[in-house]
Amino acid sequence: MQKEKINQESLPEQDLQEILSKYDKEASYRTFTGIMKWIVTIGAISFSLFQLYTAIFGNLASQLQRSIHLTFALGLIFLLYPISNKLRKKKLPIYDVILTIVSIVVGLYWTFQYEELINRAGMYNTLDFIVGGLAILLVLEASRRVVGVPITIIAILFLLYALYGRYMPGFLEHRGVSLERLISHMYYTLDGILGTPLSVSATFIFLFLLFGAFLEKSGVGQYFNDLALLIAGRSVGGPAKVAVFSSALQGMISGSSVANVVTSGSFTIPMMKKSGYRREFAGAVEAAASTGGQLMPPIMGAAAFLMAEFTGIPYWDIAKAAAIPAILYFTGIWIIVHFEAKRTGLRGLTKEELPDKKEVLKKLHLLIPIIVIIALMSMGFTPIRSALLGILSIIVVAAFRKDTRMSIKDIFEALANGARTALGVAAATACAGIIVGVVTLTGLGLKFANGLIDLSGGNLILTLVFTMIASLILGMGSPTTANYIITSTMAAPAIILLLSDPSASEIPATVLLSAHMFAFYFGIIADITPPVALAAFAATGISGGNPIRTGVEASRLAIAAFLIPYIFVFSPSLFLIDTTFIQAAMVIITSIIGMTGLGAGAIGYFRCNMNIFERLLGIVGGLLLIYPGGFTDLIGLGLLAVLLASQIMKSKKQNYSPMNA
C-alpha cells in the first residue's frame, strides 16, 4: 500500500531521537540496560502508582503530597539525565548515584519529620536549614538538566534579589531577607518550592500526562495520522492540511511543541516535500501546527492547569474559553496552507495514497476516551476524576479490537512513560516555585506591575507589547509552563490593574482570563518565534531547510496567534462568556471569514495572485471581522466584498484568451 511507502520514507527512529534530544532537553535522557533499566523502570512505575493511589483515595496533606512527588521526580532526574548532554552514556557516574540518594533523603525529610515540623510552627533548627538549602540546590540542578539553563539562571537571580534587594535601584529596592528566612520560606512553606505550581504538577498535570501516555500506547498517535489523511488528504494541498489536522490532534495528548513536531513531522514533513512544498514551508507548517497543539481544548498544555489554579476559574471554563481562539489559530494555518497550495498549483493525494477507509473507521473507537474526558468535564466532574476515568476508558476501549488491545506489559510501559514525561514539568514547576516564592516574600509582583504601568505611562497597548516581548524572550529557553508562571506572576497583574474597575469589589473572570491567556499565548508561540524557535529548528532537522527561514515562515503561518491575544483583551466576547447561542455563532462565523481574508492577505493569493492593495484589503478587512463588534464586522465585510469583486474581475481577465472568445 502507498501509505506504507510514505511511512517508510520517514526518518529512522534513531535519527528522530537525536533531533528530539538536540532541541528538547526533556528527551535527552540516558538509556539503561540490565539492572539499572529495571531500577529506573520500577521507580517510574512506582511514581505513577503513587499518583494514581492518591488521586483515587484522596491526596495526602499538601506538604506530604508535594514533597513525595518532588522526591520521585528528583531521584529519577538524577538517574536519567546526565550533567551534560555530551556525557549521555549508559553508564551511571557515582556522583549521580549520590545526588539520587541525597534527593530521596531531602525529599522524604518532610515525610518523617512532618508532625515535628508542623508542631514547631516556624522554629527551625540547623538540620532543617541544611536540608532546606540542599533542596534548593537540588531543584536548581535538576531543572538545569531536564528543563534548561535559562530557567535556572532566572531562579538564581531571583534568589540573589531576595538576599541583596537593598542594593537594587528604584522601585525594585527592598530591605533584603536573611539566608535562614529565605531557605525556610522556600522549603518549609507552601509559597516556595512546594507551592502552587508544584501542587498542580502533583495533581492535575501528572494525571493528564499519564492519560496521554496511555493514549499513545493504545496506538492513537498513528491513528491520528490515518484519520487526518482520510479527512484532508485528497483536498488541495492535502499533505500540509494533514499536518495541520494531525498536529492539532496530537497536541491534545502532548504538552511539548518539539515532541509534537518530531512525532507528527517524521510522517508529514517528508510527505509535504514529496508533494512539492518548499523545505522551509513544510517545516513551518508542522512547527506552527504542533506549537498550537497546546492551545487546543479539551486537553491543553500544562500551563492551562496552572491558570485554573492561579485565577480560581475552573479548568473546564478555561478550556471552553480557549476554544474559539484555538479554532481561529488552526483555521488561519489551514487557510494559508490552502492559498499557498492554490498559488503554487500543488495537488492533494490520490486515493491510492490514502489508508483504507474501512480500516480507519474500524478504529474510530480509539477516539472514545477523548470524548469521555470532554463529557465528564462538561458534566462537572473534577479534572482529577475525569482523567482517572479517561485512563480507565482507554484500557476498556482498546480491548474492543485485538490489534489495539493493551497487554499488562503495555500498561506498565504506559505507567513508566507517563512518569518520565512528568519529570520536566515537575522540575519546571519546582524551580518556578522558587521564583514565585521570592515574589511573595519581597512583594516584587506588585512592584513590577506598578513599574510596568509607569514605564508604559498607563497605556494598555504598550503594557501588552512589553508583556509580549517579555514572554517571547523568556520562551527562548524556558518551557511554556515556566514561562507562563513567570509572566503571570510579574506582568499579568499590570494588565489586570489596567483592565479592572477600581471601584469593583472583585475582578471579573473575563479580565483574569484576558490577562492570563495573553501571557499563556505568547509563552507558547515563543517556540516558533526567531531567533530561538525550538519547534521550527526541530522541524528543520527533518525537512533539511534553513532554521531561521523556517521560523519566519512558521511565524507568518501563526499570524493569528500574534493578533488574537490583543483582540480578546479588548473584546473578551471571544471567550464566549455570558453570550447567547446567536452571539456565539456570529462571533465564530465572522471570525472565520476574517481569518480567510487575513490568510489571503498574508499569502498574497485568493482566487488569483493579489497586488499590494488587495493584500491590504484582505488583512484590514480580516482584522476588523476577527474583532467582535457589529460596526467593525460591517466594515470588514465591505472591504472583503471589494477584494472578492476585484479578484473575480482579475481572474476572468487572466482566464480570457482570443481562442476562448
XYZ file of C-alpha atoms in Angstrom:
661
model
C 0.000 0.000 0.000
C 1.202 3.549 -0.805
C 0.681 4.589 2.776
C 3.307 2.085 3.817
C 5.720 3.639 1.320
C 5.099 7.048 2.861
C 5.845 5.742 6.305
C 8.985 4.040 5.072
C 10.238 7.386 3.784
C 10.088 8.814 7.296
C 13.341 9.286 9.141
C 14.686 6.324 11.125
C 13.733 6.206 14.810
C 17.352 6.783 15.888
C 17.602 9.975 13.800
C 14.307 11.247 15.204
C 15.509 10.631 18.753
C 18.708 12.578 18.024
C 16.686 15.533 16.701
C 14.373 15.420 19.696
C 17.307 15.254 22.121
C 19.017 18.180 20.414
C 16.084 20.587 20.696
C 14.180 19.197 23.699
C 16.116 18.833 26.957
C 13.455 16.508 28.349
C 14.202 13.971 25.607
C 17.963 13.913 26.259
C 17.985 11.147 28.842
C 20.107 8.064 29.469
C 19.054 4.658 28.188
C 19.976 1.832 30.522
C 20.224 -1.915 30.167
C 20.320 -4.659 32.734
C 19.714 -3.976 36.420
C 19.730 -0.167 36.060
C 16.952 -0.361 33.483
C 14.844 -2.318 35.971
C 15.611 0.108 38.818
C 14.609 3.142 36.756
C 11.522 1.421 35.331
C 10.327 0.293 38.764
C 10.943 3.798 40.122
C 8.930 5.375 37.286
C 6.065 2.880 37.661
C 6.041 3.457 41.425
C 5.822 7.209 40.763
C 2.719 6.711 38.598
C 1.142 4.265 41.047
C 1.636 6.735 43.903
C -0.093 9.453 41.894
C -2.948 7.125 40.957
C -3.353 5.941 44.557
C -3.621 9.459 45.958
C -5.936 10.520 43.122
C -8.280 7.602 43.831
C -8.228 7.602 47.622
C -7.584 11.298 48.228
C -4.443 13.406 48.275
C -2.230 13.469 51.339
C -1.587 16.624 53.344
C -0.255 19.305 50.988
C 3.344 19.158 52.249
C 3.433 15.354 52.035
C 1.778 15.093 48.607
C 4.082 17.650 47.050
C 7.313 16.566 48.768
C 6.842 12.901 47.816
C 6.031 13.960 44.249
C 9.249 16.005 44.251
C 11.210 13.084 45.749
C 10.246 10.769 42.896
C 10.962 13.461 40.317
C 14.401 14.461 41.637
C 15.508 10.868 42.140
C 14.548 9.860 38.594
C 16.014 13.032 37.066
C 19.494 12.423 38.520
C 19.339 8.807 37.353
C 18.129 9.598 33.842
C 19.614 12.979 32.939
C 23.413 13.423 32.784
C 25.218 16.512 33.985
C 25.908 17.357 30.335
C 24.452 16.124 27.035
C 27.988 15.357 25.911
C 28.171 12.735 28.668
C 24.988 10.984 27.593
C 26.103 7.388 28.169
C 24.522 4.271 29.548
C 26.930 4.219 32.493
C 25.761 5.980 35.650
C 28.529 8.004 37.382
C 28.924 7.747 41.150
C 28.138 11.440 41.738
C 24.680 10.973 40.206
C 24.098 7.992 42.483
C 24.996 10.235 45.431
C 22.699 13.009 44.180
C 19.868 10.490 43.810
C 20.316 9.284 47.392
C 20.531 12.854 48.725
C 17.380 13.764 46.760
C 15.469 10.890 48.344
C 16.665 11.797 51.847
C 15.862 15.507 51.394
C 12.513 14.782 49.762
C 11.409 12.343 52.449
C 12.521 14.675 55.267
C 9.046 16.154 55.237
C 7.504 12.669 55.414
C 9.431 11.577 58.501
C 9.502 14.959 60.241
C 6.015 16.116 59.283
C 4.423 16.290 62.729
C 7.517 17.823 64.309
C 7.834 20.483 61.600
C 4.159 21.367 61.935
C 4.289 21.458 65.750
C 7.390 23.643 65.802
C 5.484 26.175 63.675
C 8.419 28.051 62.180
C 11.016 27.284 64.883
C 13.610 25.703 62.606
C 16.880 24.102 63.697
C 20.238 23.722 61.971
C 19.326 20.389 60.340
C 16.178 21.948 58.894
C 18.221 24.706 57.292
C 20.769 22.227 55.878
C 18.009 20.086 54.349
C 16.203 23.168 53.004
C 19.393 24.522 51.452
C 20.110 21.179 49.816
C 16.543 21.100 48.475
C 17.049 24.465 46.747
C 20.363 23.360 45.206
C 18.922 20.028 44.044
C 15.918 21.681 42.415
C 18.169 24.169 40.598
C 20.461 21.423 39.289
C 17.565 19.156 38.335
C 15.834 21.930 36.412
C 19.097 22.788 34.641
C 19.464 19.187 33.483
C 15.937 18.493 32.339
C 14.496 21.938 31.564
C 17.486 24.063 30.604
C 19.922 26.724 31.762
C 17.733 29.849 31.263
C 15.081 28.998 33.865
C 17.825 28.038 36.343
C 19.656 31.331 35.851
C 16.410 33.263 36.314
C 15.700 31.404 39.578
C 19.235 32.107 40.863
C 18.871 35.811 40.014
C 15.609 35.910 41.955
C 17.305 34.289 44.963
C 20.093 36.877 44.799
C 17.474 39.605 44.540
C 15.835 38.341 47.728
C 19.168 38.378 49.587
C 20.536 41.677 48.257
C 17.381 43.662 47.447
C 18.556 46.655 49.479
C 21.177 47.340 46.795
C 18.639 47.399 43.939
C 17.706 50.708 42.252
C 14.333 52.442 42.171
C 11.109 50.546 42.764
C 12.997 47.221 42.883
C 14.613 48.070 46.223
C 13.580 46.201 49.383
C 15.248 45.665 52.737
C 16.505 42.159 51.880
C 15.962 38.875 53.715
C 18.331 36.676 55.670
C 19.600 33.369 54.309
C 17.751 31.457 57.028
C 14.482 33.230 56.229
C 14.956 32.574 52.524
C 15.630 28.842 52.998
C 12.722 28.339 55.372
C 10.361 30.226 53.061
C 11.475 28.178 50.065
C 11.145 24.683 51.548
C 9.026 24.866 54.683
C 6.103 26.954 53.482
C 3.597 26.446 50.665
C 4.795 29.609 48.933
C 8.116 28.303 47.593
C 9.269 25.027 46.065
C 6.246 23.204 47.487
C 3.929 25.962 46.303
C 1.025 26.158 43.896
C 2.966 25.289 40.699
C 4.266 22.005 42.144
C 0.826 21.327 43.623
C -0.712 21.455 40.146
C 2.039 19.167 38.839
C 1.404 16.693 41.679
C -2.321 16.515 40.978
C -3.875 17.565 37.646
C -0.917 17.700 35.283
C 0.554 14.306 36.141
C -2.735 12.503 35.563
C -3.317 14.143 32.187
C 0.256 13.321 31.125
C -0.481 9.742 32.172
C -3.685 9.886 30.133
C -1.605 10.967 27.123
C 0.898 8.139 27.694
C -1.911 5.568 27.740
C -3.445 7.084 24.607
C -0.097 6.888 22.829
C 0.382 3.285 23.906
C -3.045 2.345 22.580
C -1.922 3.418 19.099
C -3.949 6.601 18.884
C -0.921 8.603 17.674
C -0.682 6.674 14.407
C -4.460 6.647 14.197
C -4.499 10.461 14.267
C -2.258 10.414 11.183
C -4.522 7.933 9.391
C -7.654 9.896 10.297
C -6.062 13.158 9.138
C -5.076 11.540 5.837
C -8.602 10.295 5.313
C -10.229 13.656 6.103
C -7.844 16.099 4.416
C -5.530 14.080 2.198
C -7.348 14.494 -1.130
C -8.051 18.227 -0.851
C -5.864 20.915 -2.442
C -2.523 20.891 -0.644
C -3.653 17.750 1.170
C -0.318 16.745 2.762
C 0.056 20.124 4.520
C -3.564 20.053 5.690
C -2.947 16.553 7.025
C -0.057 18.016 9.050
C -2.315 20.740 10.482
C -5.125 18.337 11.379
C -2.854 15.618 12.744
C -0.778 18.036 14.820
C -3.893 19.609 16.320
C -4.995 16.146 17.455
C -1.507 15.155 18.635
C -1.257 18.390 20.603
C -4.152 17.279 22.782
C -2.021 14.446 24.176
C 1.436 16.061 24.011
C 2.440 19.037 26.122
C 5.664 19.644 24.191
C 5.818 21.549 20.917
C 9.136 19.953 19.979
C 7.960 16.421 20.781
C 4.843 17.039 18.723
C 6.949 18.271 15.786
C 9.160 15.192 15.819
C 6.280 12.750 16.332
C 3.968 14.122 13.635
C 6.661 15.699 11.477
C 8.513 12.439 10.886
C 5.426 11.416 8.908
C 4.057 14.691 7.497
C 7.175 16.665 6.504
C 8.552 14.042 4.046
C 5.038 13.750 2.612
C 4.793 17.538 2.101
C 8.227 17.697 0.463
C 7.284 14.874 -1.867
C 4.147 16.774 -2.883
C 6.179 19.829 -3.895
C 6.182 22.085 -0.848
C 9.384 24.003 -0.170
C 11.505 22.578 2.677
C 11.093 25.707 4.793
C 7.350 25.834 4.242
C 6.925 22.139 5.034
C 8.856 22.512 8.283
C 6.995 25.726 9.143
C 3.569 24.124 8.699
C 4.466 21.309 11.079
C 6.128 23.641 13.607
C 3.219 26.108 13.659
C 0.578 23.391 13.896
C 2.458 21.418 16.557
C 3.025 24.514 18.669
C -0.677 25.324 18.547
C -1.498 21.916 19.986
C -1.081 23.341 23.496
C -3.870 25.815 22.725
C -6.334 23.121 21.694
C -9.029 22.071 24.193
C -10.050 19.821 25.839
C -6.533 18.829 26.994
C -4.374 21.915 26.708
C -0.779 22.382 27.803
C 0.284 22.049 31.426
C 0.194 25.833 31.863
C -3.589 25.800 31.388
C -3.969 23.778 34.607
C -1.785 26.323 36.383
C -4.014 29.067 35.008
C -7.019 27.403 36.602
C -5.217 27.374 39.959
C -3.897 30.953 39.705
C -7.176 32.522 38.582
C -9.600 30.333 40.516
C -11.514 29.687 37.285
C -12.444 26.006 36.753
C -10.288 24.273 34.145
C -13.282 23.347 32.009
C -14.316 27.013 31.822
C -10.790 27.881 30.688
C -10.921 25.125 28.052
C -14.264 26.426 26.761
C -12.947 29.990 26.695
C -9.891 28.844 24.700
C -11.981 27.042 22.075
C -12.669 29.948 19.677
C -9.093 31.352 19.789
C -7.750 27.826 19.152
C -10.148 27.289 16.241
C -9.068 30.614 14.775
C -5.409 29.677 15.176
C -5.728 26.419 13.238
C -8.193 27.915 10.764
C -5.616 30.566 9.962
C -2.908 27.979 9.303
C -5.318 25.821 7.259
C -6.363 28.788 5.105
C -2.802 29.955 4.459
C -1.820 26.378 3.536
C -4.804 26.221 1.160
C -3.931 29.502 -0.580
C -0.252 28.535 -0.815
C -1.261 25.260 -2.481
C -3.571 27.090 -4.910
C -0.886 29.665 -5.669
C 1.761 27.046 -6.439
C -0.593 24.501 -8.038
C 0.008 21.682 -5.559
C -2.371 18.722 -5.691
C -3.798 16.550 -2.995
C -3.046 12.870 -2.519
C -4.565 10.238 -4.766
C -6.985 7.628 -3.489
C -4.239 5.013 -3.729
C -2.006 7.063 -1.418
C -4.582 7.108 1.364
C -5.154 4.491 4.063
C -8.043 2.087 3.667
C -11.226 3.899 4.699
C -12.848 0.824 6.239
C -9.787 0.039 8.338
C -9.622 3.606 9.668
C -13.323 3.658 10.521
C -13.000 0.318 12.309
C -10.657 2.024 14.793
C -12.872 5.035 15.372
C -13.410 3.728 18.892
C -9.915 4.945 19.800
C -11.352 8.479 19.986
C -13.881 7.494 22.665
C -11.523 8.294 25.618
C -11.181 11.899 24.409
C -14.969 12.144 24.134
C -15.210 10.680 27.645
C -12.894 13.383 29.010
C -14.919 16.141 27.335
C -18.238 14.698 28.510
C -17.107 14.215 32.100
C -15.666 17.702 32.499
C -18.702 19.296 30.847
C -20.876 17.393 33.368
C -18.983 18.975 36.253
C -16.560 16.181 37.152
C -13.247 17.394 38.562
C -10.190 17.216 36.267
C -8.678 14.536 38.546
C -11.757 12.321 38.373
C -12.131 12.946 34.635
C -8.504 11.962 33.986
C -8.820 8.796 36.082
C -11.955 7.656 34.268
C -10.352 8.673 30.970
C -7.363 6.385 31.647
C -9.727 3.541 32.549
C -11.738 4.143 29.371
C -8.573 3.820 27.255
C -7.884 0.339 28.629
C -11.515 -0.687 28.114
C -11.894 0.828 24.635
C -8.550 -0.548 23.398
C -9.805 -4.039 24.283
C -12.536 -3.779 21.615
C -10.106 -4.964 18.941
C -7.276 -7.439 19.166
C -4.790 -5.181 17.346
C -5.365 -2.287 19.791
C -5.758 -4.317 22.979
C -3.308 -3.366 25.733
C -1.381 -6.137 27.447
C -0.119 -5.988 31.044
C 3.270 -5.095 29.618
C 1.728 -2.208 27.635
C 0.022 -0.889 30.770
C 3.247 -0.933 32.773
C 5.128 0.720 29.907
C 2.466 3.448 29.776
C 2.852 3.978 33.532
C 6.634 4.302 33.142
C 6.369 6.610 30.103
C 3.838 8.820 31.852
C 6.153 9.259 34.838
C 9.112 10.084 32.598
C 7.187 12.757 30.680
C 6.167 14.306 34.002
C 9.766 14.866 35.126
C 10.245 18.037 33.091
C 7.011 19.551 34.390
C 7.874 18.636 37.995
C 11.335 20.214 37.686
C 9.992 23.329 35.948
C 7.211 23.877 38.496
C 9.537 23.296 41.459
C 12.059 25.778 40.044
C 9.298 28.237 39.186
C 8.161 27.854 42.807
C 11.458 29.449 43.829
C 10.645 32.439 41.620
C 7.094 32.697 42.932
C 8.450 32.348 46.488
C 10.740 35.339 46.030
C 7.866 37.344 44.560
C 5.636 36.654 47.582
C 8.487 37.200 50.046
C 9.596 40.562 48.638
C 6.364 41.908 47.126
C 8.122 42.073 43.758
C 4.974 41.158 41.803
C 3.071 44.310 42.694
C 6.229 46.427 42.428
C 6.949 45.076 38.948
C 3.329 45.557 37.848
C 3.358 49.176 39.011
C 6.769 49.702 37.407
C 5.479 48.250 34.129
C 2.481 50.583 34.227
C 4.756 53.567 34.936
C 7.042 52.548 32.058
C 4.103 52.370 29.665
C 2.580 55.572 31.045
C -0.582 53.675 31.910
C -1.116 52.810 28.242
C -2.710 49.371 27.911
C -1.377 48.668 24.417
C 2.213 49.465 25.450
C 1.815 47.283 28.548
C 0.609 44.426 26.341
C 3.532 44.917 23.959
C 6.029 44.846 26.857
C 4.384 41.678 28.207
C 4.518 40.071 24.763
C 8.224 40.862 24.392
C 8.976 39.507 27.874
C 7.083 36.277 27.113
C 8.859 35.773 23.795
C 12.285 36.398 25.355
C 11.606 34.048 28.273
C 10.302 31.474 25.809
C 13.637 31.342 24.023
C 14.927 28.854 26.542
C 12.195 28.180 29.072
C 9.338 25.729 28.633
C 5.819 27.105 28.342
C 4.985 26.120 31.911
C 7.835 28.084 33.489
C 7.362 30.970 31.061
C 3.688 31.279 31.965
C 4.380 31.121 35.714
C 6.871 33.988 35.494
C 4.828 36.253 33.203
C 1.540 35.577 35.003
C 3.222 36.453 38.304
C 5.111 39.516 37.089
C 3.295 41.008 34.083
C -0.321 39.774 34.190
C -1.086 41.852 37.346
C -0.266 45.013 35.363
C -2.765 44.078 32.643
C -5.361 43.234 35.292
C -4.852 46.607 37.018
C -5.387 48.471 33.748
C -8.447 46.428 32.751
C -10.151 46.414 36.159
C -12.627 48.890 37.547
C -11.025 50.280 40.747
C -14.443 50.571 42.393
C -15.401 46.931 41.732
C -15.415 44.554 44.697
C -13.923 41.681 42.679
C -12.081 41.146 39.399
C -14.351 39.801 36.606
C -13.479 36.400 35.135
C -13.097 37.952 31.675
C -10.383 40.302 32.960
C -8.485 37.472 34.646
C -8.778 35.289 31.540
C -7.694 38.083 29.208
C -4.531 38.847 31.189
C -3.517 35.259 31.870
C -4.423 33.950 28.417
C -2.374 36.770 26.894
C 0.733 35.591 28.766
C -0.148 31.951 28.009
C -0.391 32.517 24.241
C 2.891 34.335 23.796
C 4.680 31.860 26.036
C 3.596 29.131 23.634
C 4.334 30.814 20.305
C 7.838 31.659 21.505
C 8.622 28.143 20.239
C 8.243 29.343 16.626
C 9.498 32.910 17.002
C 13.055 33.549 15.730
C 15.867 33.806 16.578
C 15.465 30.873 19.001
C 12.472 28.969 17.645
C 12.961 25.480 19.055
C 9.933 23.914 17.356
C 10.935 25.383 13.985
C 14.559 24.301 14.478
C 13.418 20.759 15.296
C 11.338 20.734 12.108
C 14.412 21.664 10.052
C 16.144 18.584 11.424
C 13.581 16.601 9.443
C 12.983 18.926 6.482
C 16.612 19.927 5.869
C 15.548 23.575 5.477
C 17.080 26.773 6.822
C 16.184 27.178 10.537
C 15.696 30.969 10.544
C 13.647 30.960 7.333
C 11.547 28.140 8.722
C 10.950 30.149 11.901
C 9.922 33.212 9.872
C 7.550 31.087 7.757
C 6.091 29.495 10.900
C 5.516 32.936 12.442
C 3.689 34.027 9.279
C 1.541 30.901 9.353
C 0.738 31.512 13.018
C -0.147 35.162 12.456
C -3.459 34.590 14.245
C -1.613 33.742 17.456
C 0.111 37.153 17.404
C -3.150 39.033 16.858
C -5.834 37.129 18.762
C -4.410 37.809 22.271
C -4.703 41.561 21.663
C -8.240 41.123 20.366
C -9.548 39.138 23.322
C -8.012 41.654 25.755
C -10.042 44.448 24.161
C -13.072 42.297 23.344
C -13.299 39.209 25.586
C -16.510 38.030 23.878
C -14.182 35.650 22.007
C -14.192 33.650 25.255
C -17.960 33.084 24.841
C -18.591 34.059 28.469
C -22.106 35.385 29.128
C -23.032 35.179 25.426
C -26.127 33.729 23.766
C -26.033 30.989 21.122
C -26.733 33.500 18.343
C -23.995 35.839 19.580
C -21.543 32.944 19.790
C -22.450 31.772 16.270
C -21.959 35.283 14.894
C -18.551 35.598 16.576
C -17.445 32.251 15.134
C -18.727 32.933 11.588
C -17.358 36.463 11.293
C -14.035 35.421 12.827
C -13.567 32.565 10.350
C -14.439 34.877 7.428
C -11.949 37.328 8.884
C -9.243 34.670 9.080
C -9.896 33.891 5.396
C -9.244 37.493 4.452
C -6.235 37.722 6.733
C -4.797 34.459 5.380
C -5.290 35.549 1.793
C -3.575 38.846 2.511
C -0.673 37.128 4.265
C -0.012 34.662 1.421
C -0.886 37.054 -1.451
C -3.453 34.797 -3.139
C -7.245 34.443 -3.099
C -8.746 33.456 -6.456
C -5.530 34.560 -8.161
C -2.381 36.472 -7.209
C -3.035 39.666 -5.258
C -1.427 43.090 -5.578
C -0.426 45.158 -2.553
C -3.773 47.000 -2.451
C -5.719 43.732 -2.442
C -3.484 42.289 0.265
C -4.159 45.340 2.451
C -7.903 44.912 1.862
C -7.660 41.284 2.984
C -5.559 41.994 6.088
C -7.520 45.055 7.299
C -10.911 43.516 6.474
C -9.911 40.280 8.172
C -8.747 42.034 11.332
C -11.978 44.021 11.566
C -14.052 40.849 11.262
C -11.992 38.990 13.872
C -12.500 41.889 16.285
C -16.032 41.260 17.625
C -18.475 44.117 17.053
C -21.330 44.933 14.677
C -19.763 48.112 13.248
C -16.350 46.561 12.651
C -17.987 43.473 11.109
C -19.871 45.602 8.553
C -16.736 47.496 7.522
C -14.742 44.269 7.359
C -17.364 42.559 5.191
C -17.412 45.596 2.902
C -13.639 45.519 2.446
C -13.630 41.783 1.739
C -16.511 42.255 -0.729
C -14.371 44.782 -2.622
C -11.479 42.283 -2.541
C -13.695 39.483 -3.855
C -15.019 41.651 -6.687
C -11.506 42.701 -7.637
C -10.288 39.100 -7.621
C -13.239 37.873 -9.725
C -12.604 40.535 -12.351
C -8.873 39.828 -12.391
C -9.324 36.041 -12.663
C -11.783 36.484 -15.554
C -9.239 38.617 -17.400
C -6.489 36.064 -16.776
C -8.687 33.202 -17.992
C -9.781 35.099 -21.108
C -7.945 34.463 -24.371
C -8.822 35.050 -28.084
C -9.151 31.287 -28.620
C -11.861 31.141 -25.916
C -13.688 34.224 -27.194
